[in-house]
PDB file of C-alpha atoms in Angstrom:
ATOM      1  CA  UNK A  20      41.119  88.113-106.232  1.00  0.00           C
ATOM      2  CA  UNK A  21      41.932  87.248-102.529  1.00  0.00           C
ATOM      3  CA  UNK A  22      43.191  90.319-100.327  1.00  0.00           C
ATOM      4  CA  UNK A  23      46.474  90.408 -99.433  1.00  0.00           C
ATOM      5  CA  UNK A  24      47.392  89.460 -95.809  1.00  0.00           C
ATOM      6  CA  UNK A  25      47.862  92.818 -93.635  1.00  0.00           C
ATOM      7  CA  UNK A  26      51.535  92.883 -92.179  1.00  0.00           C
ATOM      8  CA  UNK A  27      52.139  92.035 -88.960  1.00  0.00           C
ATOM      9  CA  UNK A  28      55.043  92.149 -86.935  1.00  0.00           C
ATOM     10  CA  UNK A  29      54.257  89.260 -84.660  1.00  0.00           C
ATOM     11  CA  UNK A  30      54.326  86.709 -88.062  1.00  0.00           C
ATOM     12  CA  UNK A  31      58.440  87.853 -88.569  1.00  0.00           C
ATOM     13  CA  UNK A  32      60.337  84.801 -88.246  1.00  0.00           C
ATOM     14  CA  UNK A  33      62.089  84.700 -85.087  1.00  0.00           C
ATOM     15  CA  UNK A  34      59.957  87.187 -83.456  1.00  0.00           C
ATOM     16  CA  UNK A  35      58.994  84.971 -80.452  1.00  0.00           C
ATOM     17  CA  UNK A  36      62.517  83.708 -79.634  1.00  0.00           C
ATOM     18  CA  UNK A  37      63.873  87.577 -79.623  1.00  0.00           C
ATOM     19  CA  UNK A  38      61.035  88.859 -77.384  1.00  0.00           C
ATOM     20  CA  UNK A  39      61.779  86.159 -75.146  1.00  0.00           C
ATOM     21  CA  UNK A  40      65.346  86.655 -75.326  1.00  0.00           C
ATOM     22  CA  UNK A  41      64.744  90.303 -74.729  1.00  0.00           C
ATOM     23  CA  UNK A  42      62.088  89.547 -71.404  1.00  0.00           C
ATOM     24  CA  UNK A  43      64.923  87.538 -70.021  1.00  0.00           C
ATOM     25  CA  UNK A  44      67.703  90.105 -70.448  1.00  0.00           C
ATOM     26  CA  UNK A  45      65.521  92.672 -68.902  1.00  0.00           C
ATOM     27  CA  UNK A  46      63.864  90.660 -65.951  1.00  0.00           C
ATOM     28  CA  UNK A  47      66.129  88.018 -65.216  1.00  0.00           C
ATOM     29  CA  UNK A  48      68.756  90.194 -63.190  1.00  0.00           C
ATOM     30  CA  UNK A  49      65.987  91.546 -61.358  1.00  0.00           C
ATOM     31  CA  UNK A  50      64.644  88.489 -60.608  1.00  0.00           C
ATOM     32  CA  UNK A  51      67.832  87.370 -58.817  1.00  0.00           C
ATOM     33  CA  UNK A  52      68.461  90.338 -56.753  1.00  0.00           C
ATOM     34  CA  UNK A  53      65.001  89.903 -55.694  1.00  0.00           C
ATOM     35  CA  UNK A  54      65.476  86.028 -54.698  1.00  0.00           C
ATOM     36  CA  UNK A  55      69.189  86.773 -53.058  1.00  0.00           C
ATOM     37  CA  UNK A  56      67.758  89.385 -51.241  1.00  0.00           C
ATOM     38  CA  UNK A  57      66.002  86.484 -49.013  1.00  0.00           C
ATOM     39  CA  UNK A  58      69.091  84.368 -49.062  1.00  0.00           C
ATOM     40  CA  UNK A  59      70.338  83.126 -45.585  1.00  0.00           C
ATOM     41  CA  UNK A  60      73.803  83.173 -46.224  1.00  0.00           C
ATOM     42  CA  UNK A  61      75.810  86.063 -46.692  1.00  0.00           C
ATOM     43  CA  UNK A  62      77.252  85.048 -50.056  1.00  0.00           C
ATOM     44  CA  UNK A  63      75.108  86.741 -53.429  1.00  0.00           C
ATOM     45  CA  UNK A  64      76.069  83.369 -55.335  1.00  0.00           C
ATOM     46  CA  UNK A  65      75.287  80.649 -52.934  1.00  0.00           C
ATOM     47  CA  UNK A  66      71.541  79.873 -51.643  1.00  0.00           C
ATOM     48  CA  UNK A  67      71.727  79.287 -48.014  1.00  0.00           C
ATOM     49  CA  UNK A  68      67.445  79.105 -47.978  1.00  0.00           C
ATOM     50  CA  UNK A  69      64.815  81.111 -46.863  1.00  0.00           C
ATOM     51  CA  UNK A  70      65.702  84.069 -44.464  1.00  0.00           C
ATOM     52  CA  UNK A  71      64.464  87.733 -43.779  1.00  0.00           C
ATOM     53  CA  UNK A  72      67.356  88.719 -41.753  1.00  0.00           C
ATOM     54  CA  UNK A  73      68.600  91.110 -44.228  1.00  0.00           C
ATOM     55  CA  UNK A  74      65.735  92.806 -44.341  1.00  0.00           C
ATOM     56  CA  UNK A  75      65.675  93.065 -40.707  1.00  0.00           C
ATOM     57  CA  UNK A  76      69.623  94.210 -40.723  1.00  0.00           C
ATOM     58  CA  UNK A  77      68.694  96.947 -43.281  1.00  0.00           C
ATOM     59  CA  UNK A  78      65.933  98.225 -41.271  1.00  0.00           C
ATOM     60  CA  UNK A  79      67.879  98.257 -37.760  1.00  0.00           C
ATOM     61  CA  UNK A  80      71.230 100.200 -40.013  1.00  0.00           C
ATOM     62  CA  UNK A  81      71.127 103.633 -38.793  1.00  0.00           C
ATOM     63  CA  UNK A  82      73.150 104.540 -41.872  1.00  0.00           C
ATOM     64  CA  UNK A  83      70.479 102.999 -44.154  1.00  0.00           C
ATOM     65  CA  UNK A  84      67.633 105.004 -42.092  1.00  0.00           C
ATOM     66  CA  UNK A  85      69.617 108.260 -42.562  1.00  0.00           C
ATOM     67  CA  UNK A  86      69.904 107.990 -45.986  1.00  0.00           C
ATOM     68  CA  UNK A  87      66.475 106.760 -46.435  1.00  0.00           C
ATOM     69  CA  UNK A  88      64.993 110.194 -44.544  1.00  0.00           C
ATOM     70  CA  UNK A  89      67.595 112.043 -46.497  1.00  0.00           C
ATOM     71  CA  UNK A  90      66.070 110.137 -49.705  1.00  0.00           C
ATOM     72  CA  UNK A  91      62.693 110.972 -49.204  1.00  0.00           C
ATOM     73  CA  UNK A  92      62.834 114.552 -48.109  1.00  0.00           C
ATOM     74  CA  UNK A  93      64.634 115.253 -51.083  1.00  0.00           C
ATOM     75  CA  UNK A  94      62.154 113.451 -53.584  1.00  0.00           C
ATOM     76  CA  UNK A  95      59.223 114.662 -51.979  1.00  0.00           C
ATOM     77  CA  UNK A  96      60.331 118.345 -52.129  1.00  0.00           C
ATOM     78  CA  UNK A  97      62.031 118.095 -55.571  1.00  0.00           C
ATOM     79  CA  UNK A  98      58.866 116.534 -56.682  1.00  0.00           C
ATOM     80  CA  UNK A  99      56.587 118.961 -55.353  1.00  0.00           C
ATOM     81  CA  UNK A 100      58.358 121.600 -56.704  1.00  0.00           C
ATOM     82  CA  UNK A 101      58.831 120.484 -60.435  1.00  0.00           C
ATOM     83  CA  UNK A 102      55.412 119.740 -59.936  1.00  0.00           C
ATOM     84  CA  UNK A 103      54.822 122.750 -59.901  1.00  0.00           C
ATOM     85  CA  UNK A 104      56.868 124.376 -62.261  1.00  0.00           C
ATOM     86  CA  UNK A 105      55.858 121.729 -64.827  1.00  0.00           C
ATOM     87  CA  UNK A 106      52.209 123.090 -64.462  1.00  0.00           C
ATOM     88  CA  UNK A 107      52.585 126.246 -64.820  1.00  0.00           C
ATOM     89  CA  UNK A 108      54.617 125.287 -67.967  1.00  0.00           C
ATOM     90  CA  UNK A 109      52.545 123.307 -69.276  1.00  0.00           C
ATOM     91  CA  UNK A 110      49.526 125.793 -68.875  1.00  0.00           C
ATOM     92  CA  UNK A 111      51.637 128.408 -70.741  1.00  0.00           C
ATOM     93  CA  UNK A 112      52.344 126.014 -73.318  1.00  0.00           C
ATOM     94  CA  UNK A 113      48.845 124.505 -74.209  1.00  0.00           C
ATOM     95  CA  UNK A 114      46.300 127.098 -73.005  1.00  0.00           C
ATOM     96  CA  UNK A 115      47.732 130.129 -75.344  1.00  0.00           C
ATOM     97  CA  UNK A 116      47.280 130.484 -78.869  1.00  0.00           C
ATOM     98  CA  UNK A 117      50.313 129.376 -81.059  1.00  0.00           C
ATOM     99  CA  UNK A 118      53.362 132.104 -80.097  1.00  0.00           C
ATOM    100  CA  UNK A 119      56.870 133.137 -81.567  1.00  0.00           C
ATOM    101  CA  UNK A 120      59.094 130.839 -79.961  1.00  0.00           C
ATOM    102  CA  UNK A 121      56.893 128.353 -78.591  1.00  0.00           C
ATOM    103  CA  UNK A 122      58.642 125.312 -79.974  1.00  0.00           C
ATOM    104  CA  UNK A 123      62.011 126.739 -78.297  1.00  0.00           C
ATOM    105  CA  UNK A 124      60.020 126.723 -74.864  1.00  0.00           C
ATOM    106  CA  UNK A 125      58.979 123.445 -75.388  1.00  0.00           C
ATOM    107  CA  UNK A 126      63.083 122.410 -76.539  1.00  0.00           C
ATOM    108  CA  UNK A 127      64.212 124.162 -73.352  1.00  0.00           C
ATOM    109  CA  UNK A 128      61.884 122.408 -70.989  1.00  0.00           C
ATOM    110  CA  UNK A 129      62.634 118.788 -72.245  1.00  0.00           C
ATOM    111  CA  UNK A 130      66.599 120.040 -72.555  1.00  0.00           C
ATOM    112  CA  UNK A 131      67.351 117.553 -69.640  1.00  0.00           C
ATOM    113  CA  UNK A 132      66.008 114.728 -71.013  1.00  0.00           C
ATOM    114  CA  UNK A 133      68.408 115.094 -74.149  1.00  0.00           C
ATOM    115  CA  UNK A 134      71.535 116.285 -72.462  1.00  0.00           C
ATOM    116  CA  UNK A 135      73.712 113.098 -71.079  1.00  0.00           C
ATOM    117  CA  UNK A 136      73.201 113.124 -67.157  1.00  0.00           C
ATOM    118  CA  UNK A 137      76.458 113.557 -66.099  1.00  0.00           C
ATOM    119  CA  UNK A 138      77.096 117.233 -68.248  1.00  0.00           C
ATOM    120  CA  UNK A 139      73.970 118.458 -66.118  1.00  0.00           C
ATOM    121  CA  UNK A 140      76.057 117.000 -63.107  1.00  0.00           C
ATOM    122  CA  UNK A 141      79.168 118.929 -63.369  1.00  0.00           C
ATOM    123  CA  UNK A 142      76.998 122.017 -64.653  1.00  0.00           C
ATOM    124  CA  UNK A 143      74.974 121.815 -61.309  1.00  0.00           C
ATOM    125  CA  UNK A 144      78.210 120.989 -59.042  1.00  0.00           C
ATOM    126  CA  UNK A 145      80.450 123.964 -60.971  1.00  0.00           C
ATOM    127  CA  UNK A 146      77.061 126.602 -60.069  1.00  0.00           C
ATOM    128  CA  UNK A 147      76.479 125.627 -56.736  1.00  0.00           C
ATOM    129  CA  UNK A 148      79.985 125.518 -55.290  1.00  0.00           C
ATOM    130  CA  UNK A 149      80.416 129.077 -56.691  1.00  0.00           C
ATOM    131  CA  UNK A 150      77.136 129.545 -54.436  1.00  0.00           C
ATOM    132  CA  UNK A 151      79.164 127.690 -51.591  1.00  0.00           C
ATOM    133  CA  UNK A 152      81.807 129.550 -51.302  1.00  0.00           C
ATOM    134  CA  UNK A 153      80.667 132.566 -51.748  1.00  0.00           C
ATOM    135  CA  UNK A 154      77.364 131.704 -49.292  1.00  0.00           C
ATOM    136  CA  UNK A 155      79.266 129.111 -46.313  1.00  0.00           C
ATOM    137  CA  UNK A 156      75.962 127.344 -47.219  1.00  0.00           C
ATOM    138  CA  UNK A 157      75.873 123.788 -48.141  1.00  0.00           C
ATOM    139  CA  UNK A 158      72.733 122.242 -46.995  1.00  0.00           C
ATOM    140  CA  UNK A 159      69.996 119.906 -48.512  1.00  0.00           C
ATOM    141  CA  UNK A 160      68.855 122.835 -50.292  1.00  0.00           C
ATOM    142  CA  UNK A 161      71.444 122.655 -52.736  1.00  0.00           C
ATOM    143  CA  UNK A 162      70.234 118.801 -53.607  1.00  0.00           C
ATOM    144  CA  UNK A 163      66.868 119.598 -53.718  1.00  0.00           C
ATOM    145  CA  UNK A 164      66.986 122.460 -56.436  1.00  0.00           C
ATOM    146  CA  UNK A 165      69.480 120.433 -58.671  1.00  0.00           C
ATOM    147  CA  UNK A 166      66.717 117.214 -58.451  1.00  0.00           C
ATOM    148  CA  UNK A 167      64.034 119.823 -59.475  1.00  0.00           C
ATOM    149  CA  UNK A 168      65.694 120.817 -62.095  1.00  0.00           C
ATOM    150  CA  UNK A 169      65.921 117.539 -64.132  1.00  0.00           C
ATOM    151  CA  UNK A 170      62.718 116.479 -62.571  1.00  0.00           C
ATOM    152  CA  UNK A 171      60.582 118.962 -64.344  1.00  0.00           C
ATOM    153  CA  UNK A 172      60.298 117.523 -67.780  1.00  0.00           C
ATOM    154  CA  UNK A 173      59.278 114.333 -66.162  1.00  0.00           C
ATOM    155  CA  UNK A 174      56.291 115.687 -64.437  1.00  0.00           C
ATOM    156  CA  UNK A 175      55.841 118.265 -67.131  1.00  0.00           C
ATOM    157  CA  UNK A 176      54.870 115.168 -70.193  1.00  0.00           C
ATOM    158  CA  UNK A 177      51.904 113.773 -68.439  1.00  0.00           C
ATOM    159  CA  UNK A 178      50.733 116.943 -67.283  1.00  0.00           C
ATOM    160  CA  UNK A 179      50.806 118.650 -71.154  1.00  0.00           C
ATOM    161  CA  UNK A 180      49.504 114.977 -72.435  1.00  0.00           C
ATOM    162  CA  UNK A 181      46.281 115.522 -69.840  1.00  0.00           C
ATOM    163  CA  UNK A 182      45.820 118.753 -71.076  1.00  0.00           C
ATOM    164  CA  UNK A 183      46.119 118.558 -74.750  1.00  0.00           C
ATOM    165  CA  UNK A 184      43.567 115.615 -74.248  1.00  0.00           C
ATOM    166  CA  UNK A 185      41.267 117.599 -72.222  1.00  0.00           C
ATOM    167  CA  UNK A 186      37.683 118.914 -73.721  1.00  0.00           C
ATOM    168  CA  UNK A 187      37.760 122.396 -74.049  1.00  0.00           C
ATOM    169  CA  UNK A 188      34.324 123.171 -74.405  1.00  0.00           C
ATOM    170  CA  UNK A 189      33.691 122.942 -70.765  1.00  0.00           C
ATOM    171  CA  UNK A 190      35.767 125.548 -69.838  1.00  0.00           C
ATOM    172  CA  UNK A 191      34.465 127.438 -73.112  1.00  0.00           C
ATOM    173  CA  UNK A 192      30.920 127.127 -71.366  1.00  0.00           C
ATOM    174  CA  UNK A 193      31.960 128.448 -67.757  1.00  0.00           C
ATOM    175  CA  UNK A 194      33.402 131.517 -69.850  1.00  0.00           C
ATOM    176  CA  UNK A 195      30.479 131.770 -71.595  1.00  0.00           C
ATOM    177  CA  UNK A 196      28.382 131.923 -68.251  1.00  0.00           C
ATOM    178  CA  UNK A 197      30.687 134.946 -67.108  1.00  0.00           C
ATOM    179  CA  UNK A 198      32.878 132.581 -65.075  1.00  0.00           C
ATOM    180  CA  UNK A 199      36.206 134.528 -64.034  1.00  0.00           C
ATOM    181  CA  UNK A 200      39.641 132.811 -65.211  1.00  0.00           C
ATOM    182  CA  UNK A 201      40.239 131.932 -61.761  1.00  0.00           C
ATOM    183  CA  UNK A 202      36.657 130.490 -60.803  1.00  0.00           C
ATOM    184  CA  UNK A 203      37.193 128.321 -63.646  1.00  0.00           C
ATOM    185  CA  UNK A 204      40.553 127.038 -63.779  1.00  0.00           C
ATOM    186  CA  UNK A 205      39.651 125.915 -59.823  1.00  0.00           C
ATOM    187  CA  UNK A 206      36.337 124.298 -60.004  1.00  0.00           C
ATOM    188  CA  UNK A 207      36.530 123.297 -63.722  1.00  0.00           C
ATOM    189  CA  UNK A 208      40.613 122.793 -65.408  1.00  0.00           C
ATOM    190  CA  UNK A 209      42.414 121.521 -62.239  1.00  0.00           C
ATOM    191  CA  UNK A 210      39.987 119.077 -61.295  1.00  0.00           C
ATOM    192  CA  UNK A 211      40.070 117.981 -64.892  1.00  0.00           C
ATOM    193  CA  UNK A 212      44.056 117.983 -64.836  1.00  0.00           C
ATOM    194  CA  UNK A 213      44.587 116.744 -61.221  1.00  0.00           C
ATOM    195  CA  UNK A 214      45.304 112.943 -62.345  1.00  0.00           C
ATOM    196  CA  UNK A 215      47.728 114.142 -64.971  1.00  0.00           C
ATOM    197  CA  UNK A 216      49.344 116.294 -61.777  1.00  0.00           C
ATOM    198  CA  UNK A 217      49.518 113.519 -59.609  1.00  0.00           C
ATOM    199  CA  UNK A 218      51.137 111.099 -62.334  1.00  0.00           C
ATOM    200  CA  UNK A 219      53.507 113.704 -63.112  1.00  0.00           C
ATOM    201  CA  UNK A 220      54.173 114.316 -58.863  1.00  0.00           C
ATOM    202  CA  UNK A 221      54.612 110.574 -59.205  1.00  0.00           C
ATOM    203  CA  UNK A 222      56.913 110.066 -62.122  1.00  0.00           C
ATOM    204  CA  UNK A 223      59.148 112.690 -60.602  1.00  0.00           C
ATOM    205  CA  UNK A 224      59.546 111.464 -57.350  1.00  0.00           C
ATOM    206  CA  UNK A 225      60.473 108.343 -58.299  1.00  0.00           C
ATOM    207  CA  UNK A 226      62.982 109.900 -60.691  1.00  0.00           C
ATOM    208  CA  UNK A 227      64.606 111.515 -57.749  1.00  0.00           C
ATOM    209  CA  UNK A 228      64.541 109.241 -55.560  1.00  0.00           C
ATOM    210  CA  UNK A 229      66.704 106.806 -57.911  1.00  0.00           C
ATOM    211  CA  UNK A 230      69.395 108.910 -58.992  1.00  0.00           C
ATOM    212  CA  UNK A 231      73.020 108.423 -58.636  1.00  0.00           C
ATOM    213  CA  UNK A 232      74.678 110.889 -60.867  1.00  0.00           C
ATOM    214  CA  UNK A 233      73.785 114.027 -60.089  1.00  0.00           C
ATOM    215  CA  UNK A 234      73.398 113.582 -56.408  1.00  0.00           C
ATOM    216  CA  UNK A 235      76.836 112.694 -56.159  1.00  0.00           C
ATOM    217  CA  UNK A 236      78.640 115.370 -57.714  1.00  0.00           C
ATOM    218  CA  UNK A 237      76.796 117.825 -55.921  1.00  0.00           C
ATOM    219  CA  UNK A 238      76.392 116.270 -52.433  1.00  0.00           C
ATOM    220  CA  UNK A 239      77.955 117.591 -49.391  1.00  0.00           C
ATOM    221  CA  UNK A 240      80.077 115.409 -46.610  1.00  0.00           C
ATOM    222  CA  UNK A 241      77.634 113.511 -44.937  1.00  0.00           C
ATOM    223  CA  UNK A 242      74.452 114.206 -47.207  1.00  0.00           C
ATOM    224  CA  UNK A 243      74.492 110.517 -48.820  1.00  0.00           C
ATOM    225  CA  UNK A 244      71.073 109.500 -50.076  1.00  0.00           C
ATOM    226  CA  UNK A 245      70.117 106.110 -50.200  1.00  0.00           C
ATOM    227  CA  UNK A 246      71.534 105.247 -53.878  1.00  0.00           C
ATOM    228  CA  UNK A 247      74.596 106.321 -52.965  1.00  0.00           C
ATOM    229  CA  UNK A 248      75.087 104.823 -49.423  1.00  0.00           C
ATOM    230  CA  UNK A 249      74.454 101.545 -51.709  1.00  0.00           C
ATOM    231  CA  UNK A 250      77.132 102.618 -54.024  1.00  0.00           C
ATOM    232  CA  UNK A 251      79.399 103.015 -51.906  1.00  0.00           C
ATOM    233  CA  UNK A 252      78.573  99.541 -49.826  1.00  0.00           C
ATOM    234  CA  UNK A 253      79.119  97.752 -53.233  1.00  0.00           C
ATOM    235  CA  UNK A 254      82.738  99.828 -53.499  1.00  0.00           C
ATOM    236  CA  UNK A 255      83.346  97.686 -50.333  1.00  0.00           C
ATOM    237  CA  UNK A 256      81.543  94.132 -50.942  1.00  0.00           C
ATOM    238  CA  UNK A 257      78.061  93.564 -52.227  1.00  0.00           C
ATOM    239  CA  UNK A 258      76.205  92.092 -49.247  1.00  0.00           C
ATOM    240  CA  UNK A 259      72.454  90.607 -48.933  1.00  0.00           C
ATOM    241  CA  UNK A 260      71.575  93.358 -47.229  1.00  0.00           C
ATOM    242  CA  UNK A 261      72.193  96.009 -50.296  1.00  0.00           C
ATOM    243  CA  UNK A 262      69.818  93.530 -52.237  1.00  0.00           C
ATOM    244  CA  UNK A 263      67.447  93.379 -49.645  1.00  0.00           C
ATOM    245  CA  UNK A 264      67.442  97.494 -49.707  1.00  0.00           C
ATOM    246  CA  UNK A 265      67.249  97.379 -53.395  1.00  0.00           C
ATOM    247  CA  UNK A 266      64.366  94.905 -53.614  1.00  0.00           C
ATOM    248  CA  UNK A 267      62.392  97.565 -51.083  1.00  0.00           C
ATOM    249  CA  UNK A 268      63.023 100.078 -53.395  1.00  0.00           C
ATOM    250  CA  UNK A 269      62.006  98.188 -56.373  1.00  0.00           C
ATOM    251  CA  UNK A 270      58.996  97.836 -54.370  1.00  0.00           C
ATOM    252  CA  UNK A 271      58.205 101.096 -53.841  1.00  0.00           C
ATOM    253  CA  UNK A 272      58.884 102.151 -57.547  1.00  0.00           C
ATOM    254  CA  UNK A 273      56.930  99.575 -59.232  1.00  0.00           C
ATOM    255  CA  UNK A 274      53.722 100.800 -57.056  1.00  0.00           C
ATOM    256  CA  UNK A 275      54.176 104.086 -57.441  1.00  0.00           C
ATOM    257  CA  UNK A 276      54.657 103.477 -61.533  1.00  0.00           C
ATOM    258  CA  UNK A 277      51.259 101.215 -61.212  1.00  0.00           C
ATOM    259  CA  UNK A 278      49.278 104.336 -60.060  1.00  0.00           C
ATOM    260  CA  UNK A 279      51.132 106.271 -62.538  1.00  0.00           C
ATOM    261  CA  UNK A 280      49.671 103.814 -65.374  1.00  0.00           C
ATOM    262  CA  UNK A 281      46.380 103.986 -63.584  1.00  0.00           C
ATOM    263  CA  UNK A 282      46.068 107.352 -63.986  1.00  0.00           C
ATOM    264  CA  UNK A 283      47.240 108.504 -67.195  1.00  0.00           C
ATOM    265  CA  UNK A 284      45.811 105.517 -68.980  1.00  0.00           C
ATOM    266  CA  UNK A 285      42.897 106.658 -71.467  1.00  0.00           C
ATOM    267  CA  UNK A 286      39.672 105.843 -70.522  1.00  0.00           C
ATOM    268  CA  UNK A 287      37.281 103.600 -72.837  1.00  0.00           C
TER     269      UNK A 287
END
């Protein structure tokens, strides 16, 4: 009796055509912002040929390199501090025995991810202009502790996937060789965990660095970041040189989500 064929979603008729179709829909867009961002003419629809003088306008805008220092001191500290907070959670959450309550912990933690972006946005703006006006306060700080906030799941899912992958015996050993908790979370679980840190550091920088939403409802005069100096170009006219500022930060994310792959990818 011959064996019957094993299923396979590739051998679905029309399978090919509808990836394709789907590659397109996805890439296609990009790949046009990316070619328009070298265009010589100031139109987006008409090539004019080969020019980098968009580029070179975006880098001499002091505008753009405001918002750009703006955009990076707020990633890099929102990212450094959900870093943080997502290890500590995720040490809580995967180094204790099983705990009343622990599957709430874990809801509350990834609540972000699940809530639509723009509740959290009015959320953070009604909280911290009670904190405003009640302070006289409204500084950066305000930006970075609402990008934190959503940014912590983000870093907080590689860092529990490294650990729940993680061998325990080792650390089972150093206890068994009178190790402290201390000596042997430093020599023996953060080394082990430091590429599942650094993806998560990664993932949630990148997360901040892109968003819109939440950075505009709770912005001060004056505190644009780079998304939304680009929105609010596009308000006006969309020129080469928001393409040319959006193809940089394409850049940026794709190698930054290449290490991120590189280091949470399992190991043969």
């Amino acid at each position: 009796m011959a064996a019957r064929a094993q299923f396979s979603v590739t051998r679905l008729p029309g399978f090919a055509a509808i990836a394709l179709a789907t590659f397109v829909a996805l890439y296609l867009p990009i790949i046009t912002l990316v070619v328009y961002s070298f265009n010589a003419e100031k139109s987006v629809a008409v090539w004019g040929g080969f020019s980098l003088q968009w580029y070179h306008a975006a880098w001499e805008n002091r505008a753009v390199q405001d918002a750009t220092i703006r955009s990076l001191i707020i990633a890099v500290a929102a990212s450094a501090i959900a870093t943080l907070v997502a290890t500590m959670a995720a040490l809580g959450t995967t180094r204790t025995g099983k705990f009343r309550g622990q599957t709430f912990i874990y809801v509350m933690i990834n609540q972000p991810l699940m809530v639509p972006e723009i509740v959290t946005a009015v959320a953070l703006l009604i909280f911290f202009a009670s904190i405003k006006v009640a302070t006289g306060y409204s500084g950066l700080g305000y930006l970075i502790l609402a990008h934190s906030a959503f940014c912590v799941p983000f870093a907080y899912l590689p860092i529990r996937a490294r650990l729940e992958g993680m061998d325990l015996s080792l650390e089972a050993a150093a206890a068994d060789l009178y190790a402290t908790p201390w000596s042997t979370f430093r020599r023996i679980t953060l080394p082990l965990m430091a590429p599942g840190i650094m993806a998560g550091a990664m993932l949630a920088f990148v997360i901040s660095l892109d968003d819109v939403i939440i950075t505009e409802f709770v912005k001060s005069a004056g505190q644009d970041t780079l998304p939304t100096y680009m929105l609010g170009q596009m308000r006006r006219a969309i020129t080469p040189e928001v393409n040319a500022i959006s193809t940089a930060l394409l850049a940026l994310t794709v190698l930054l989500l290449t290490a991120f792959f590189l280091l949470t990818r399992k190991r043969a």
